[in-house]
Tab-separated table of N, CA and C in Angstrom:
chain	number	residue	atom	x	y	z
A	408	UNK	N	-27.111	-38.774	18.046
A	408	UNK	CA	-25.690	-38.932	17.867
A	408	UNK	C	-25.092	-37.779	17.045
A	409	UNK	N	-25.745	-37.014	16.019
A	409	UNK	CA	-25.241	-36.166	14.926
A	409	UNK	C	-25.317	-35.098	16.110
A	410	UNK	N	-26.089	-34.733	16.933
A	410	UNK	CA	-26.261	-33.364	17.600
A	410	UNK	C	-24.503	-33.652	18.652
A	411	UNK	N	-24.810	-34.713	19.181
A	411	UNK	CA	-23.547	-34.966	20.443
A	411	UNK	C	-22.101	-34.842	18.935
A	412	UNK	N	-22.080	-35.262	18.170
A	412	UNK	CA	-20.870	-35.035	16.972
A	412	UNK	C	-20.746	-33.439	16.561
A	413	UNK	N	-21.600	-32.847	16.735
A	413	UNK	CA	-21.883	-31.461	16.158
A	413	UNK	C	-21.305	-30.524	17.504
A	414	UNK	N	-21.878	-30.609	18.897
A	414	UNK	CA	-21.335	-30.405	20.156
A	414	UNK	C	-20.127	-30.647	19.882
A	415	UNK	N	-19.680	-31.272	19.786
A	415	UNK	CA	-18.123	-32.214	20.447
A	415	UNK	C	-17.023	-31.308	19.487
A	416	UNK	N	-17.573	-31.379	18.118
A	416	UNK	CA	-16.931	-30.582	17.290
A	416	UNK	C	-16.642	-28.895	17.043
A	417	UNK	N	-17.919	-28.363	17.777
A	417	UNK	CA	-18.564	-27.153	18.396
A	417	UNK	C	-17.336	-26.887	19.277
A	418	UNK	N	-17.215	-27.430	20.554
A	418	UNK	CA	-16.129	-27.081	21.274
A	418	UNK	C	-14.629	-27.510	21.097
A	419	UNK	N	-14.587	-28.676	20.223
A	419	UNK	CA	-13.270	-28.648	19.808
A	419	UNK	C	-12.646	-27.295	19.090
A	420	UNK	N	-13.090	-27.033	18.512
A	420	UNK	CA	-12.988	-25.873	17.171
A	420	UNK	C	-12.712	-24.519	18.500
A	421	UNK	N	-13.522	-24.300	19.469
A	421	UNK	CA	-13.282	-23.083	20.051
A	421	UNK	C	-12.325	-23.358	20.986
A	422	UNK	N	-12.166	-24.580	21.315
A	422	UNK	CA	-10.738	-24.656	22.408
A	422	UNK	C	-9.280	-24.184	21.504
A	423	UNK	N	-9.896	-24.798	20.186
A	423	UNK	CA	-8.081	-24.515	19.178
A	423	UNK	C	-8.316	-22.980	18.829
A	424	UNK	N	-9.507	-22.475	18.398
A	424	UNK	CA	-9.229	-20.925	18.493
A	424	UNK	C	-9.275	-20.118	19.817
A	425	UNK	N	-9.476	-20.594	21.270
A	425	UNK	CA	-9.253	-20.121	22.207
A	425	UNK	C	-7.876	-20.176	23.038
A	426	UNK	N	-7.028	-21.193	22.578
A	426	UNK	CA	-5.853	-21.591	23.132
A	426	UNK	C	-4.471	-20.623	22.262
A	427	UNK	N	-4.328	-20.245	23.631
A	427	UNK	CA	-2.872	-19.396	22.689
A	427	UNK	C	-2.189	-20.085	22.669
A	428	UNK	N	-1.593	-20.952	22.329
A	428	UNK	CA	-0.260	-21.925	22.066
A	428	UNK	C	-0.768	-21.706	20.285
A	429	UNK	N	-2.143	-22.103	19.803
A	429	UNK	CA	-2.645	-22.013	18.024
A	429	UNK	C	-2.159	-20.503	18.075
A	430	UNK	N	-2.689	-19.380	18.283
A	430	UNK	CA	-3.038	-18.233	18.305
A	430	UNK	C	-1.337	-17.799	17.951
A	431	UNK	N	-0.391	-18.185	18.990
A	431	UNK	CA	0.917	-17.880	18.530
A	431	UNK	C	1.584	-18.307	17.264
A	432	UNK	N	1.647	-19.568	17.049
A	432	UNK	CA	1.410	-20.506	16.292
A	432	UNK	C	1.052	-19.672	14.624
A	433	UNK	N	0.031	-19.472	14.493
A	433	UNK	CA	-0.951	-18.762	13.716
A	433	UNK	C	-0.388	-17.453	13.523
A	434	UNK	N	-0.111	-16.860	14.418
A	434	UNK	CA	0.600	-15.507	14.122
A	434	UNK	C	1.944	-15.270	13.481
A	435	UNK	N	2.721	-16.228	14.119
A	435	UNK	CA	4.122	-16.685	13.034
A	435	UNK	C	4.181	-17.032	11.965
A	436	UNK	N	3.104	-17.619	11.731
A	436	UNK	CA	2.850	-18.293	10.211
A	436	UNK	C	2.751	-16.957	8.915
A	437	UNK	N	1.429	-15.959	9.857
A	437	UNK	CA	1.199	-14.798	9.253
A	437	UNK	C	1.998	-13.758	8.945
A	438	UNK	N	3.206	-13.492	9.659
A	438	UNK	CA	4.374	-12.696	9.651
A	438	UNK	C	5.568	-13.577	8.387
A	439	UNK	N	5.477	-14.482	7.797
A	439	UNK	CA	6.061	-15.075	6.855
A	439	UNK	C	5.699	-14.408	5.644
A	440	UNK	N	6.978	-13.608	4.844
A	440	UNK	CA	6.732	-12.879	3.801
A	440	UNK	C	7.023	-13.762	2.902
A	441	UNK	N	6.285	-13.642	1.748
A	441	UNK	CA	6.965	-14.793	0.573
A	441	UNK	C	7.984	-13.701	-0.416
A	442	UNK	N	8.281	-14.126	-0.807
A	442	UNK	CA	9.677	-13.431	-1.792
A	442	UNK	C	9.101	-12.621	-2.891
A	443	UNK	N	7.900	-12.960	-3.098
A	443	UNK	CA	7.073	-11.698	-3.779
A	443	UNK	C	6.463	-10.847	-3.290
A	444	UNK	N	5.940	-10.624	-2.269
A	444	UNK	CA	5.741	-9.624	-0.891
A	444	UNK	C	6.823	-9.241	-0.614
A	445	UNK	N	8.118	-9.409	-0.561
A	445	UNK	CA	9.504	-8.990	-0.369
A	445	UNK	C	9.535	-7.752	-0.888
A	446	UNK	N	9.403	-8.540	-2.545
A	446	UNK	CA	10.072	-7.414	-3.484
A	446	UNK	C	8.954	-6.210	-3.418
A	447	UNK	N	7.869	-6.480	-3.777
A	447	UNK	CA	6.692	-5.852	-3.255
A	447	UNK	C	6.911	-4.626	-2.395
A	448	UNK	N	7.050	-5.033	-0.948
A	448	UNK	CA	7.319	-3.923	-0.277
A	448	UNK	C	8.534	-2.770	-0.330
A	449	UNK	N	9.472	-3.488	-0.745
A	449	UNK	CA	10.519	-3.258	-1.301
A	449	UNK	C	10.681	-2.242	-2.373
A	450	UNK	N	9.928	-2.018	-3.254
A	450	UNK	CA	9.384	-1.081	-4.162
A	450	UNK	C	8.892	-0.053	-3.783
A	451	UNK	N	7.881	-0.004	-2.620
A	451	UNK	CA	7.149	0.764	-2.093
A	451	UNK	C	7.598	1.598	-0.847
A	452	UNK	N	8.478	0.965	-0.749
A	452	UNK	CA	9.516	1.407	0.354
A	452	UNK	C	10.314	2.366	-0.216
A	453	UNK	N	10.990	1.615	-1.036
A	453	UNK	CA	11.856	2.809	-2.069
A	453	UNK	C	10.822	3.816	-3.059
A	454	UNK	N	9.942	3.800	-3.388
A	454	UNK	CA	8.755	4.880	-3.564
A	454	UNK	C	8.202	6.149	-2.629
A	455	UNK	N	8.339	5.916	-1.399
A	455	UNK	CA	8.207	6.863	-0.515
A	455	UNK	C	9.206	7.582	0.081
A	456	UNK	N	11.362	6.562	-0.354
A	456	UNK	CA	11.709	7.791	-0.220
A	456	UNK	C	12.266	8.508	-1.383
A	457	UNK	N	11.803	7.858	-2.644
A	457	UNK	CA	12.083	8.604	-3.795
A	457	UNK	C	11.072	10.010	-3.677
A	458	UNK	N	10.068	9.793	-3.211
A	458	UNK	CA	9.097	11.072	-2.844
A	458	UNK	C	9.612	11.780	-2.241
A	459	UNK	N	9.950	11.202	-1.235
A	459	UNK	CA	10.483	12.283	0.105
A	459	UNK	C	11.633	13.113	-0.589
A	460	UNK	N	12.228	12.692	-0.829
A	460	UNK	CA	13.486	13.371	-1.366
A	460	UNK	C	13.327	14.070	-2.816
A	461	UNK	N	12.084	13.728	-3.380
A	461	UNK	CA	11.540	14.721	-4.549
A	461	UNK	C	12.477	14.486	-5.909
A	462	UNK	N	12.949	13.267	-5.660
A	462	UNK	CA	14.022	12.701	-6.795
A	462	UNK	C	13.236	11.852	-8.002
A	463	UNK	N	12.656	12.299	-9.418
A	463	UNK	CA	11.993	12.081	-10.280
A	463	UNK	C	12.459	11.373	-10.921
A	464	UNK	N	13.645	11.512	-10.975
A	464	UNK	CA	14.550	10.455	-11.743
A	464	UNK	C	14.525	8.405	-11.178
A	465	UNK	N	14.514	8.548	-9.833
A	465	UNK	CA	14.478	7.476	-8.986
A	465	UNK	C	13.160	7.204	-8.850
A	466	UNK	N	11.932	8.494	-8.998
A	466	UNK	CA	10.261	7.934	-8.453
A	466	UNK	C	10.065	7.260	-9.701
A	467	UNK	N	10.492	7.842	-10.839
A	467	UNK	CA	10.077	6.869	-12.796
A	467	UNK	C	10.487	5.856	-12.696
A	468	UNK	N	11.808	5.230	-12.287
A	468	UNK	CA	12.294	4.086	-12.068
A	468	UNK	C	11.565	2.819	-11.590
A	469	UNK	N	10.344	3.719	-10.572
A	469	UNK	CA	9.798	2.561	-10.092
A	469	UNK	C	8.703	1.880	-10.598
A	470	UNK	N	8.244	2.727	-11.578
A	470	UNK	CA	6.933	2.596	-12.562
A	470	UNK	C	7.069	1.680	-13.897
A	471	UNK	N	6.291	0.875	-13.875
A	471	UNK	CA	6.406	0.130	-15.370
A	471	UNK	C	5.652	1.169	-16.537
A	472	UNK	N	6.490	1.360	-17.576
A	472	UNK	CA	5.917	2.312	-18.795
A	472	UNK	C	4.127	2.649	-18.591
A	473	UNK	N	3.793	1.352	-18.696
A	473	UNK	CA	2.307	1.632	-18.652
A	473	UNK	C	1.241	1.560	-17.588
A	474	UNK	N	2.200	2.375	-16.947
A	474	UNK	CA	1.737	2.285	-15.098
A	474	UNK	C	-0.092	3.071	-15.667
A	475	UNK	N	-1.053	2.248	-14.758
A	475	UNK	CA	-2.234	3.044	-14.628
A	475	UNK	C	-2.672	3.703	-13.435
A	476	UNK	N	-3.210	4.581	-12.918
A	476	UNK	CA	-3.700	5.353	-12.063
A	476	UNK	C	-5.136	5.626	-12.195
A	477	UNK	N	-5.730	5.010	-10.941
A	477	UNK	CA	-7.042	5.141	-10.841
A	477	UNK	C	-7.925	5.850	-9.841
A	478	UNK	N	-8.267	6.608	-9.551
A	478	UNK	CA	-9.575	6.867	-8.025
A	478	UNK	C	-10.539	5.350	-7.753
A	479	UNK	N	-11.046	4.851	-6.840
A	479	UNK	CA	-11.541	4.478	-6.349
A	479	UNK	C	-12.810	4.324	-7.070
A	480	UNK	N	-13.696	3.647	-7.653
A	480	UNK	CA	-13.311	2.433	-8.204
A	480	UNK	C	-12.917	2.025	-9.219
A	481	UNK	N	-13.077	2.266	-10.058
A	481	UNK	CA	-12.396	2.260	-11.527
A	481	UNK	C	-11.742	3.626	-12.061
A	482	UNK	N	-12.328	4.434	-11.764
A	482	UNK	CA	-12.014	5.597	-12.297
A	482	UNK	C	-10.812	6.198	-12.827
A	483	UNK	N	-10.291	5.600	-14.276
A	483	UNK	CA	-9.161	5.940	-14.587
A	483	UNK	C	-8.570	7.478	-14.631
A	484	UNK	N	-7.277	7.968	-14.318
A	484	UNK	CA	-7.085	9.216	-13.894
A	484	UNK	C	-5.911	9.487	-15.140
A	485	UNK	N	-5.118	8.857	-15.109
A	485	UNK	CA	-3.983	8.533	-15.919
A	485	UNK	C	-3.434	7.423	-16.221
A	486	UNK	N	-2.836	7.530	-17.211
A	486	UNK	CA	-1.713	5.883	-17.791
A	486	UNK	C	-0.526	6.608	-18.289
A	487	UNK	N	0.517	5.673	-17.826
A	487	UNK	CA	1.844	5.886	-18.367
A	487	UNK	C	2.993	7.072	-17.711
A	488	UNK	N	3.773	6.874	-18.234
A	488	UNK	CA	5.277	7.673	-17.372
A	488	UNK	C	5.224	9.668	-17.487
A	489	UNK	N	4.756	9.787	-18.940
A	489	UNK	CA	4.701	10.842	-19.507
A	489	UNK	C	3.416	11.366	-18.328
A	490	UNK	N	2.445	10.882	-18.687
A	490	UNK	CA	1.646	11.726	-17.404
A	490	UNK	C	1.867	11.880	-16.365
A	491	UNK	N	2.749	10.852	-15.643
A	491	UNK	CA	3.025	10.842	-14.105
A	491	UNK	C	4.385	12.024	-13.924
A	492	UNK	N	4.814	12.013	-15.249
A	492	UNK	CA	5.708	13.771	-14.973
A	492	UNK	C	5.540	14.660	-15.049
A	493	UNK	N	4.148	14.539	-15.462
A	493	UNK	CA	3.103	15.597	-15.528
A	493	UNK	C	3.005	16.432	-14.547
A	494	UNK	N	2.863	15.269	-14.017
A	494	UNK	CA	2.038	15.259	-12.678
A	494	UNK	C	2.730	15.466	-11.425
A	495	UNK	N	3.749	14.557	-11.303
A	495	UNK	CA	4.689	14.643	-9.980
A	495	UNK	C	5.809	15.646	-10.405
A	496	UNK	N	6.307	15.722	-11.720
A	496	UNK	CA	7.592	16.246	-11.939
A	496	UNK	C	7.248	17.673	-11.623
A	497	UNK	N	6.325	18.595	-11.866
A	497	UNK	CA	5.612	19.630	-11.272
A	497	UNK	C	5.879	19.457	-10.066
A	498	UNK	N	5.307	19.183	-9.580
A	498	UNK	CA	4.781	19.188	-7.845
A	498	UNK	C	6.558	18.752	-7.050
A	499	UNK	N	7.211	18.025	-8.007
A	499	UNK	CA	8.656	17.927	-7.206
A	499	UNK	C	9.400	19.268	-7.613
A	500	UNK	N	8.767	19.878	-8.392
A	500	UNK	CA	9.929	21.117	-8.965
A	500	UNK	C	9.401	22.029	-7.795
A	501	UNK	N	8.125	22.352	-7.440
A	501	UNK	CA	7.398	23.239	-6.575
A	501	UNK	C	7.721	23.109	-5.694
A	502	UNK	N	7.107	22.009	-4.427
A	502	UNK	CA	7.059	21.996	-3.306
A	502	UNK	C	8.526	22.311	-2.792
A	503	UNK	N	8.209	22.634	-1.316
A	503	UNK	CA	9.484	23.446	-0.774
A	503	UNK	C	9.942	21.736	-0.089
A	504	UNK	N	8.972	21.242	0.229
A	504	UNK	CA	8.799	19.809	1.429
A	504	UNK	C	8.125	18.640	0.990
A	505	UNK	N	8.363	17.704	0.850
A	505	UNK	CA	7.259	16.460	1.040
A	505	UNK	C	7.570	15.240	1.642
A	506	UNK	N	6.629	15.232	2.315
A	506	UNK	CA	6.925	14.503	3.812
A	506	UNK	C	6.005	13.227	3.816
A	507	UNK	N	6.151	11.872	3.376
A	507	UNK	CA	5.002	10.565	3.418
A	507	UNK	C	5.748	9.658	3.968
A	508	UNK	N	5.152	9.416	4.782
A	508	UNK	CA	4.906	7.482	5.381
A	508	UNK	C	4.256	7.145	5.632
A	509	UNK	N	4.098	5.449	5.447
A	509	UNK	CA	3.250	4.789	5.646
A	509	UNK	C	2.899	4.154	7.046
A	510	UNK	N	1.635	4.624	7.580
A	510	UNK	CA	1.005	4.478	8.694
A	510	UNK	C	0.760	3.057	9.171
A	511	UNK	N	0.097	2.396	7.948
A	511	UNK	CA	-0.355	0.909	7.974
A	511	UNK	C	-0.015	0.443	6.987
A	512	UNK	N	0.602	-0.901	6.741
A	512	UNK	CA	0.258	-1.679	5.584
A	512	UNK	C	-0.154	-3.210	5.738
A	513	UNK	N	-0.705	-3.488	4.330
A	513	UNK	CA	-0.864	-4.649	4.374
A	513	UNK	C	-0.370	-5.097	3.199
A	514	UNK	N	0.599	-6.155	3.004
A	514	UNK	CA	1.061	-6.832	1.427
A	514	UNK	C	0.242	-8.246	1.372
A	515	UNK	N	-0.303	-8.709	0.046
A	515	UNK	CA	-0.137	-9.964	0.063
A	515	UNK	C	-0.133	-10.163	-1.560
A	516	UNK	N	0.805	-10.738	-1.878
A	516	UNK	CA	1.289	-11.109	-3.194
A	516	UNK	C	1.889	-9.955	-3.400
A	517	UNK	N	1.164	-9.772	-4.566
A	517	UNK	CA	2.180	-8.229	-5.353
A	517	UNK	C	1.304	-7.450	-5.448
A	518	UNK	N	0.479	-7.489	-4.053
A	518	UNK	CA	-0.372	-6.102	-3.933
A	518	UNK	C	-0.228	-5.705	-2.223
A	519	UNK	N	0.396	-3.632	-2.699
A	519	UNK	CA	0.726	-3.937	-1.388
A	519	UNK	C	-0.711	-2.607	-1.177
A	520	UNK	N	-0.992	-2.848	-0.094
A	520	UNK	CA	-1.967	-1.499	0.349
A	520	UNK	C	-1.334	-0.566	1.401
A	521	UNK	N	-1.577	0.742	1.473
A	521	UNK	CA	-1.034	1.701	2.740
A	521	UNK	C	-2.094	2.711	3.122
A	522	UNK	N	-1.960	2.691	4.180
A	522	UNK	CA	-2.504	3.636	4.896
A	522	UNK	C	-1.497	5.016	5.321
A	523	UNK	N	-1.675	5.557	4.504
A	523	UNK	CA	-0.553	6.905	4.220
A	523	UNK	C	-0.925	8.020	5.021
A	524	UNK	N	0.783	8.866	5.376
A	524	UNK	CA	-0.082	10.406	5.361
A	524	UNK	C	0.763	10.705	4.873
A	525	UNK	N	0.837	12.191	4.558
A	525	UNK	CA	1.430	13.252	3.637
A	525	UNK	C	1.302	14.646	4.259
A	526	UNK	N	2.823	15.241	4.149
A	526	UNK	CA	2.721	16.602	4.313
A	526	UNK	C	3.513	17.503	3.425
A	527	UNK	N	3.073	18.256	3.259
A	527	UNK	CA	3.844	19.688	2.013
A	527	UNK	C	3.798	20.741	2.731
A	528	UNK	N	4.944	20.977	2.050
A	528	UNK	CA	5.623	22.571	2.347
A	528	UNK	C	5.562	23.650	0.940
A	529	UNK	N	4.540	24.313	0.836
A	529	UNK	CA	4.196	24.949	-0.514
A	529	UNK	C	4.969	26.267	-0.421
A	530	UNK	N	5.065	26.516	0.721
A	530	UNK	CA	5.891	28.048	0.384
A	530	UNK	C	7.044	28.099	1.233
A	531	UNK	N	7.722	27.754	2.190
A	531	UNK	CA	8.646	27.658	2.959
A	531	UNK	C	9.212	26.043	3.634
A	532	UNK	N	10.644	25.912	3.418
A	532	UNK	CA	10.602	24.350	3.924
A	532	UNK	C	10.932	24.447	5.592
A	533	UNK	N	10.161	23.582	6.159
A	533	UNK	CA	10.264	23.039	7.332
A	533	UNK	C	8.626	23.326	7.869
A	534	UNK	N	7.950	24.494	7.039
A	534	UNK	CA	6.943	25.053	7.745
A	534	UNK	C	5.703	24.027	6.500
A	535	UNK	N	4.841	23.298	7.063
A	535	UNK	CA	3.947	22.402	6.864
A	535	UNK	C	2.753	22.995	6.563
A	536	UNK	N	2.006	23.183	5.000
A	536	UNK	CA	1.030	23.809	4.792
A	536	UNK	C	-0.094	22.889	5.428
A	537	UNK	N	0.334	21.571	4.422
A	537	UNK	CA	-1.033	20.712	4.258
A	537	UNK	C	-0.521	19.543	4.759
A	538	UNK	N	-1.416	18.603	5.846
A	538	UNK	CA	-1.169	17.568	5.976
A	538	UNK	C	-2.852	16.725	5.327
A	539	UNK	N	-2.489	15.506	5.018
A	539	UNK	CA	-3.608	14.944	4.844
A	539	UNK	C	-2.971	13.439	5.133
A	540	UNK	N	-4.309	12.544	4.842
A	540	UNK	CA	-4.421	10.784	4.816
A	540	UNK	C	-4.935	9.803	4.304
A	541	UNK	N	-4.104	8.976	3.577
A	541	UNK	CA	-5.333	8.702	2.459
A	541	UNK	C	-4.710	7.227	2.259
A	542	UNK	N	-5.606	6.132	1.514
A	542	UNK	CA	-5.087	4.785	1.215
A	542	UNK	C	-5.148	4.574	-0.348
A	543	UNK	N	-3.710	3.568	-0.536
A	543	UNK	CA	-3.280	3.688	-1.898
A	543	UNK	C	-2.912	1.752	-2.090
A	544	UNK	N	-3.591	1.542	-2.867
A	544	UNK	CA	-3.072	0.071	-3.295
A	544	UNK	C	-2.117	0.453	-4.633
A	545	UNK	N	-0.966	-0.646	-4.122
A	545	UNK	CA	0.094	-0.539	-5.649
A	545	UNK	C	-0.303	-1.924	-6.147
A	546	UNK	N	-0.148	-2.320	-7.511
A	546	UNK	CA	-0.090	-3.488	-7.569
A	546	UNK	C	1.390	-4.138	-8.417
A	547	UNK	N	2.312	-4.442	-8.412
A	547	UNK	CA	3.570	-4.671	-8.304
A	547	UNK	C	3.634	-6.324	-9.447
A	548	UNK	N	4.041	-5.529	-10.892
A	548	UNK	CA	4.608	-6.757	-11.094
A	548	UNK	C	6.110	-6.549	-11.783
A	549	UNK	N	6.569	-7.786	-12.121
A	549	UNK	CA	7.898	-7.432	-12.659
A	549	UNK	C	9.234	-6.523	-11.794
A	550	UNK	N	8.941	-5.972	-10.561
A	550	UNK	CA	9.656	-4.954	-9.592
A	550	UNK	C	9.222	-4.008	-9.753
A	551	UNK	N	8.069	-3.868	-10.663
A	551	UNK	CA	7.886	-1.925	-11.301
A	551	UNK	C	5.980	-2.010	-10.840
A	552	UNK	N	6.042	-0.854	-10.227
A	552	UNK	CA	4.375	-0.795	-10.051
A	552	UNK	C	3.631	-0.710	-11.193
A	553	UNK	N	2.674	-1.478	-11.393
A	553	UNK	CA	1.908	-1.573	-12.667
A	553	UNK	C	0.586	-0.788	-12.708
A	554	UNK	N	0.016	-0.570	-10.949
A	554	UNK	CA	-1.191	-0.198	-11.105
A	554	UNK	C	-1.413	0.366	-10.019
A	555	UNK	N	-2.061	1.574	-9.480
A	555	UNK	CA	-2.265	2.890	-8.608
A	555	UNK	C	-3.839	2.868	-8.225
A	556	UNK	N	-4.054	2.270	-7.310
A	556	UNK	CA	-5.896	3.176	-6.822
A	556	UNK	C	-5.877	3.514	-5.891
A	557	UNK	N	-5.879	5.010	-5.734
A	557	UNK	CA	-6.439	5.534	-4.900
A	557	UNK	C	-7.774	6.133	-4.112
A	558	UNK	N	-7.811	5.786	-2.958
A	558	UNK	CA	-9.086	5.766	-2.221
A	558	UNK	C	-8.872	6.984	-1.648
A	559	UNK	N	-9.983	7.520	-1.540
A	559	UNK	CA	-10.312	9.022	-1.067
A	559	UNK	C	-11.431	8.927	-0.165
């Protein structure tokens, strides 16, 4: 009797994951942003075109004071606003171009991940030195990114 209960249950289970009526179902559910994934993306959205547009004033805005920055896996790189103008406020005074969007993402809560690319214009704008691609988790609290790892 446990084997015929185990069967019965066996194919119940693959008819509801084989039937697209669940499958649709299931997919609508998944496309439901909660209001903290909102703001979330929302941040990150406005982060890439504070980049694009090389506006330092608007990219600090989005950072909480004690934003951290990491490599992959722990590897702390920097903390805080003062380094990140270090860092970007350079590279926005330089570059002729900078060109990012996000390829892929995935949010859930107040962590959003991207699958990025990036292009610069180091000596002439319109003409594209470097392109590259790389994935970046933000982690988002308060509206201000709190935390940076980047995967290489």
């Amino acid at each position: 009797m446990r084997f015929f209960s185990f069967i019965t249950l066996f194919f119940f289970s693959f008819a509801i994951n084989a039937n697209p009526a669940f499958e649709e179902k299931a997919a609508a559910l998944s496309n439901i942003k909660t209001a903290e994934e909102k703001v979330a993306e929302k941040v990150i959205d406005a982060l890439i075109v504070a980049y694009n547009q090389q506006n330092i004033k608007s990219f600090l805005a989005l950072y909480a004071d004690d934003v951290e920055f990491y490599m992959y896996p722990q590897k702390l790189m920097f903390t805080g606003k003062e380094d990140l103008i270090k860092r970007y406020g350079l590279m926005f005074k330089k570059m002729k171009c900078l060109n990012a969007k996000s390829l892929k993402r995935i949010v859930h809560g107040s962590i959003v991940i991207d699958h990025e690319s990036s292009e610069i214009c180091t000596q002439q704008a319109g003409v594209v030195d470097k392109r590259s691609e790389f994935v970046t988790s933000y982690q988002i609290e308060k509206g201000k990114i709190k935390k940076v790892v980047f995967f290489r």
